[in-house]
Structures are given as structure tokens and as C-alpha cells.
Amino acid sequence: MEGSCFIYSLLPNILLITLLFTSSISLISLQETNLEFIRTSCNLTSYPTLCFNSLSTQACAIQTSPKLLAQMAISVTLNKTRSTSSAMVKLSKVHGMTPIEVSAMKDCIELLSDSVYELQKSLGEMSTPGSKDIRFVISDIQTWVSSALTNEDTCTEGFVDDPKMKKVVRGKIVNAAHLTSNALALINNYASLRG
Ligand SMILES: *[C@@H]1O[C@H](CO)[C@@H](O)[C@H](O)[C@H]1NC(C)=O
Ligand SMILES: *[C@@H]1O[C@H](CO)[C@@H](O)[C@H](O)[C@H]1NC(C)=O
């Protein structure tokens, strides 16, 4: 089991030991249920393995809540997009790029920064009770996903003369885009369950 359940960290050691002896089996099966929920839900996405791998470490926090699952998926995507953005900024400081590549890199970084903003907004809406309607949240994410997928091509288009750089950039962007696509599927699933 990856990580430890929230419940473990809340309990004093003596209680924990007692608990482990008396109900370790039920705690483990609880965790199995959580993981099974993530596996089944991730099966609805386009990249189930990536989905499961990116969310299974949060199983204890997600439990079997479609809302928390979608929320966590946005959080994971946001973090990945942030780190992708930083990696691109670092990459842009590499010397020896042609002016076209420098310009393509600048565009890429700007697009990713827009994405981070959109995801932050979506996460805020999703996690603040009584705020915006879920339909608007879905619309925000959908907008982001389609632009992220478009941006994926836009980002790599500028590197036609440098296949190696193109591959590096594409590799980074694709991962964030796939996570976003997954997050959207989980958001849609949550929305459909709410009726
Ligand atoms: C995932 O979906 C496929 C096809 O829809 C199905 O055969 C498989 O059993 C599902 N796996 C899980 C873990 O739900
Ligand atoms: C995303 O990053 C924030 C800040 O570093 C962190 O608190 C949060 O746990 C991360 N989310 C996930 C799902 O890893």
C-alpha cells in the first residue's frame, strides 16, 4: 500500500497498535475498496494506467467519493502543469536555440501559464462549497482541455528543425494533456452521477 491512511496519522500510537491488531483486516479491505473505486473510475478515462498511477497514492483522501476523485485529479493535473511550465522555462534558457524556437518556447510557456490559471480557478470552484455551479466548472475544464490538446500541437509545431527538442517538448506537454483529459472524464462522471 502506497502511503498511509489519514486515520493512522490521527491516532495515538497505543490506540493504533490496538487498532492494528483488532481491525487491520477491515482497514486493509477498506483501502482495497478505495483502490478498486479508483481503478474502476479510471477505466472511464482515455489513459487508465496513468490515471490510476497518478491517483492511487491519494486513495485514503479520495475514499469512494467521485467528487473528491475529480478534485484530486484536477489537483494532480495542476501540479503537473505547473512543473511542466517550470521545466519549459528552464528549457527556454538553453542557449543555441534559433529565434523561431525561442519564440515557440515563449508561446508554449504562455499557454501553460494560462492553463495553470484555468486549473486553479476550476479547483477553487470545485473545492469551495456553495460556490459556482458544477456545470460551470465542467465548462471551465472542457475549455482548458480542448485548448491544452490544441496547444500540444502548437507547442511542438515550432520545433520542426530540431526533432530532439520537439520530442522533449512534446513529451512534457503530452503528459500534462493526458492528465487533463483524464480529469475531464472524471469531472464528467461526477457530473453525470449528480444527475
Ligand atoms: C475496464 O473496462 C473494460 C472494458 O470496458 C473491462 O473489460 C474491464 O473489466 C474494466 N476493468 C475494471 C478494473 O473495471
Ligand atoms: C499539489 O501541490 C500542492 C502544493 O505543493 C500540494 O499541497 C498538493 O498536495 C499537491 N496535490 C497533489 C494531488 O499531489
Short mmCIF file of C-alpha atoms and ligand atoms in Angstrom, two decimals:
data_model
loop_
_atom_site.label_atom_id
_atom_site.label_comp_id
_atom_site.label_asym_id
_atom_site.label_seq_id
_atom_site.Cartn_x
_atom_site.Cartn_y
_atom_site.Cartn_z
CA MET A 1 0.00 0.00 0.00
CA GLU A 2 1.36 3.39 -1.01
CA GLY A 3 1.38 5.98 1.79
CA SER A 4 -0.62 5.61 4.95
CA CYS A 5 -4.25 6.31 5.58
CA PHE A 6 -5.24 9.58 7.10
CA ILE A 7 -6.74 7.71 10.02
CA TYR A 8 -3.32 6.33 11.05
CA SER A 9 -1.81 9.78 11.46
CA LEU A 10 -4.67 10.90 13.69
CA LEU A 11 -4.40 8.12 16.20
CA PRO A 12 -2.06 7.92 19.19
CA ASN A 13 0.39 5.05 18.86
CA ILE A 14 -1.09 2.91 21.59
CA LEU A 15 -4.51 3.14 20.04
CA LEU A 16 -3.03 2.48 16.65
CA ILE A 17 -1.37 -0.72 17.85
CA THR A 18 -4.63 -1.94 19.34
CA LEU A 19 -6.40 -0.99 16.18
CA LEU A 20 -3.87 -2.77 14.02
CA PHE A 21 -4.37 -5.96 15.97
CA THR A 22 -8.12 -5.78 16.09
CA SER A 23 -9.10 -4.36 12.77
CA SER A 24 -6.14 -4.38 10.43
CA ILE A 25 -8.06 -6.64 8.10
CA SER A 26 -11.00 -4.30 7.85
CA LEU A 27 -8.69 -1.29 7.33
CA ILE A 28 -6.85 -3.10 4.58
CA SER A 29 -10.07 -4.13 2.90
CA LEU A 30 -11.26 -0.52 3.22
CA GLN A 31 -8.13 0.57 1.38
CA GLU A 32 -8.72 -2.16 -1.20
CA THR A 33 -12.22 -0.77 -1.72
CA ASN A 34 -10.76 2.72 -2.20
CA LEU A 35 -8.23 1.45 -4.74
CA GLU A 36 -10.88 -0.56 -6.56
CA PHE A 37 -13.04 2.57 -6.80
CA ILE A 38 -10.15 4.49 -8.37
CA ARG A 39 -9.38 1.62 -10.75
CA THR A 40 -12.99 1.36 -11.90
CA SER A 41 -13.38 5.12 -12.26
CA CYS A 42 -10.08 5.41 -14.12
CA ASN A 43 -11.34 2.80 -16.54
CA LEU A 44 -13.68 5.53 -17.84
CA THR A 45 -10.74 7.71 -18.87
CA SER A 46 -8.64 7.62 -22.04
CA TYR A 47 -5.43 6.85 -20.11
CA PRO A 48 -6.48 4.43 -17.34
CA THR A 49 -2.96 3.40 -16.27
CA LEU A 50 -1.75 6.98 -15.98
CA CYS A 51 -4.99 7.81 -14.18
CA PHE A 52 -4.63 5.02 -11.64
CA ASN A 53 -0.92 5.65 -11.07
CA SER A 54 -1.48 9.36 -10.54
CA LEU A 55 -4.38 8.92 -8.11
CA SER A 56 -3.82 5.67 -6.22
CA THR A 57 -1.39 7.37 -3.82
CA GLN A 58 -4.30 9.59 -2.76
CA ALA A 59 -6.67 6.67 -2.16
CA CYS A 60 -7.14 7.45 1.51
CA ALA A 61 -8.13 11.02 0.84
CA ILE A 62 -10.41 10.12 -2.06
CA GLN A 63 -12.10 7.11 -0.43
CA THR A 64 -15.02 6.36 -2.77
CA SER A 65 -16.14 9.91 -3.50
CA PRO A 66 -16.50 10.80 -7.20
CA LYS A 67 -16.25 14.47 -6.23
CA LEU A 68 -13.01 14.06 -4.29
CA LEU A 69 -11.66 11.88 -7.09
CA ALA A 70 -12.35 14.58 -9.68
CA GLN A 71 -11.00 17.25 -7.36
CA MET A 72 -7.80 15.29 -6.76
CA ALA A 73 -7.44 14.68 -10.50
CA ILE A 74 -7.55 18.44 -11.07
CA SER A 75 -5.03 18.95 -8.28
CA VAL A 76 -2.67 16.37 -9.78
CA THR A 77 -3.10 17.95 -13.22
CA LEU A 78 -2.50 21.43 -11.84
CA ASN A 79 0.72 20.32 -10.16
CA LYS A 80 1.89 18.53 -13.28
CA THR A 81 1.11 21.54 -15.45
CA ARG A 82 3.00 23.78 -13.03
CA SER A 83 6.06 21.55 -13.11
CA THR A 84 5.82 21.26 -16.89
CA SER A 85 5.71 25.04 -17.08
CA SER A 86 8.84 25.30 -14.89
CA ALA A 87 10.59 22.69 -17.00
CA MET A 88 9.76 24.69 -20.11
CA VAL A 89 11.09 27.88 -18.54
CA LYS A 90 14.34 26.05 -17.79
CA LEU A 91 14.43 24.64 -21.28
CA SER A 92 13.91 28.12 -22.74
CA LYS A 93 17.18 29.23 -21.11
CA VAL A 94 19.17 26.71 -23.09
CA HIS A 95 21.46 28.57 -25.42
CA GLY A 96 21.79 27.92 -29.09
CA MET A 97 18.09 27.96 -29.97
CA THR A 98 17.04 29.62 -33.17
CA PRO A 99 14.86 32.76 -32.94
CA ILE A 100 11.92 30.65 -34.15
CA GLU A 101 12.47 28.16 -31.35
CA VAL A 102 12.81 30.94 -28.78
CA SER A 103 9.52 32.34 -29.97
CA ALA A 104 7.84 28.92 -29.96
CA MET A 105 9.08 28.35 -26.43
CA LYS A 106 7.71 31.70 -25.28
CA ASP A 107 4.31 30.84 -26.76
CA CYS A 108 4.37 27.46 -25.07
CA ILE A 109 5.16 28.94 -21.66
CA GLU A 110 2.39 31.48 -22.04
CA LEU A 111 -0.13 28.78 -22.95
CA LEU A 112 0.88 26.66 -19.98
CA SER A 113 0.60 29.63 -17.68
CA ASP A 114 -2.96 30.19 -18.94
CA SER A 115 -3.67 26.54 -18.25
CA VAL A 116 -2.36 26.78 -14.69
CA TYR A 117 -4.65 29.75 -14.12
CA GLU A 118 -7.69 27.92 -15.52
CA LEU A 119 -6.98 24.81 -13.46
CA GLN A 120 -6.50 26.85 -10.30
CA LYS A 121 -9.83 28.52 -10.93
CA SER A 122 -11.50 25.17 -11.57
CA LEU A 123 -10.03 23.63 -8.43
CA GLY A 124 -11.17 26.64 -6.41
CA GLU A 125 -14.70 26.33 -7.73
CA MET A 126 -14.71 22.62 -7.14
CA SER A 127 -13.44 22.74 -3.56
CA THR A 128 -15.34 25.75 -2.24
CA PRO A 129 -18.77 24.62 -1.11
CA GLY A 130 -21.69 26.67 -2.33
CA SER A 131 -19.70 28.44 -4.97
CA LYS A 132 -20.20 28.14 -8.70
CA ASP A 133 -22.48 25.51 -10.24
CA ILE A 134 -20.74 22.27 -11.24
CA ARG A 135 -21.88 22.85 -14.82
CA PHE A 136 -19.71 25.96 -14.99
CA VAL A 137 -16.80 24.07 -13.51
CA ILE A 138 -17.19 21.41 -16.19
CA SER A 139 -17.33 24.09 -18.84
CA ASP A 140 -14.09 25.65 -17.50
CA ILE A 141 -12.29 22.32 -17.60
CA GLN A 142 -13.65 21.43 -21.03
CA THR A 143 -12.39 24.75 -22.36
CA TRP A 144 -8.99 24.09 -20.85
CA VAL A 145 -8.73 20.55 -22.12
CA SER A 146 -9.54 21.45 -25.70
CA SER A 147 -7.06 24.29 -25.66
CA ALA A 148 -4.47 22.08 -23.93
CA LEU A 149 -4.83 19.50 -26.67
CA THR A 150 -4.60 22.18 -29.34
CA ASN A 151 -1.68 23.76 -27.53
CA GLU A 152 0.11 20.43 -27.53
CA ASP A 153 0.42 20.66 -31.30
CA THR A 154 1.01 24.40 -31.27
CA CYS A 155 3.83 23.95 -28.78
CA THR A 156 5.66 21.38 -30.85
CA GLU A 157 4.99 22.92 -34.27
CA GLY A 158 7.72 25.50 -33.74
CA PHE A 159 10.44 22.90 -33.39
CA VAL A 160 10.38 21.45 -36.90
CA ASP A 161 14.13 21.91 -37.36
CA ASP A 162 15.03 20.25 -34.08
CA PRO A 163 13.44 16.79 -33.71
CA LYS A 164 15.22 16.23 -30.40
CA MET A 165 13.83 19.42 -28.85
CA LYS A 166 10.45 18.69 -30.38
CA LYS A 167 10.43 15.28 -28.73
CA VAL A 168 11.41 16.75 -25.35
CA VAL A 169 8.73 19.43 -25.50
CA ARG A 170 6.11 17.02 -26.76
CA GLY A 171 6.92 14.52 -24.03
CA LYS A 172 6.34 17.13 -21.34
CA ILE A 173 3.18 18.62 -22.81
CA VAL A 174 1.56 15.29 -23.68
CA ASN A 175 1.76 14.08 -20.11
CA ALA A 176 0.01 17.17 -18.76
CA ALA A 177 -2.57 16.98 -21.54
CA HIS A 178 -3.33 13.32 -20.81
CA LEU A 179 -3.78 14.07 -17.13
CA THR A 180 -6.12 16.89 -18.07
CA SER A 181 -8.10 14.66 -20.38
CA ASN A 182 -8.45 12.15 -17.53
CA ALA A 183 -9.51 14.86 -15.09
CA LEU A 184 -12.20 15.94 -17.53
CA ALA A 185 -13.54 12.39 -17.81
CA LEU A 186 -13.70 12.11 -14.02
CA ILE A 187 -15.39 15.51 -13.77
CA ASN A 188 -17.94 14.40 -16.36
CA ASN A 189 -18.52 11.20 -14.45
CA TYR A 190 -19.07 13.13 -11.22
CA ALA A 191 -21.47 15.46 -13.00
CA SER A 192 -23.44 12.58 -14.51
CA LEU A 193 -23.76 10.90 -11.12
CA ARG A 194 -25.22 14.08 -9.68
CA GLY A 195 -27.91 13.91 -12.39
C1 LIG B 1 -12.36 -1.80 -17.71
O1 LIG B 1 -13.18 -1.81 -18.85
C2 LIG B 1 -13.05 -2.95 -19.66
C3 LIG B 1 -13.86 -2.78 -20.92
O2 LIG B 1 -14.90 -1.85 -20.76
C4 LIG B 1 -13.48 -4.17 -18.84
O3 LIG B 1 -13.35 -5.33 -19.60
C5 LIG B 1 -12.62 -4.26 -17.60
O4 LIG B 1 -13.05 -5.32 -16.79
C6 LIG B 1 -12.68 -2.98 -16.82
N1 LIG B 1 -11.75 -3.03 -15.71
C7 LIG B 1 -12.05 -2.60 -14.49
C8 LIG B 1 -10.97 -2.67 -13.47
O5 LIG B 1 -13.14 -2.12 -14.20
C1 LIG B 2 -0.15 19.78 -5.35
O1 LIG B 2 0.78 20.70 -4.82
C2 LIG B 2 0.39 21.29 -3.61
C3 LIG B 2 1.40 22.35 -3.23
O2 LIG B 2 2.70 21.90 -3.42
C4 LIG B 2 0.25 20.20 -2.54
O3 LIG B 2 -0.15 20.76 -1.32
C5 LIG B 2 -0.77 19.18 -3.01
O4 LIG B 2 -0.85 18.11 -2.10
C6 LIG B 2 -0.41 18.65 -4.39
N1 LIG B 2 -1.52 17.81 -4.85
C7 LIG B 2 -1.34 16.55 -5.20
C8 LIG B 2 -2.58 15.82 -5.60
O5 LIG B 2 -0.27 15.98 -5.20
#
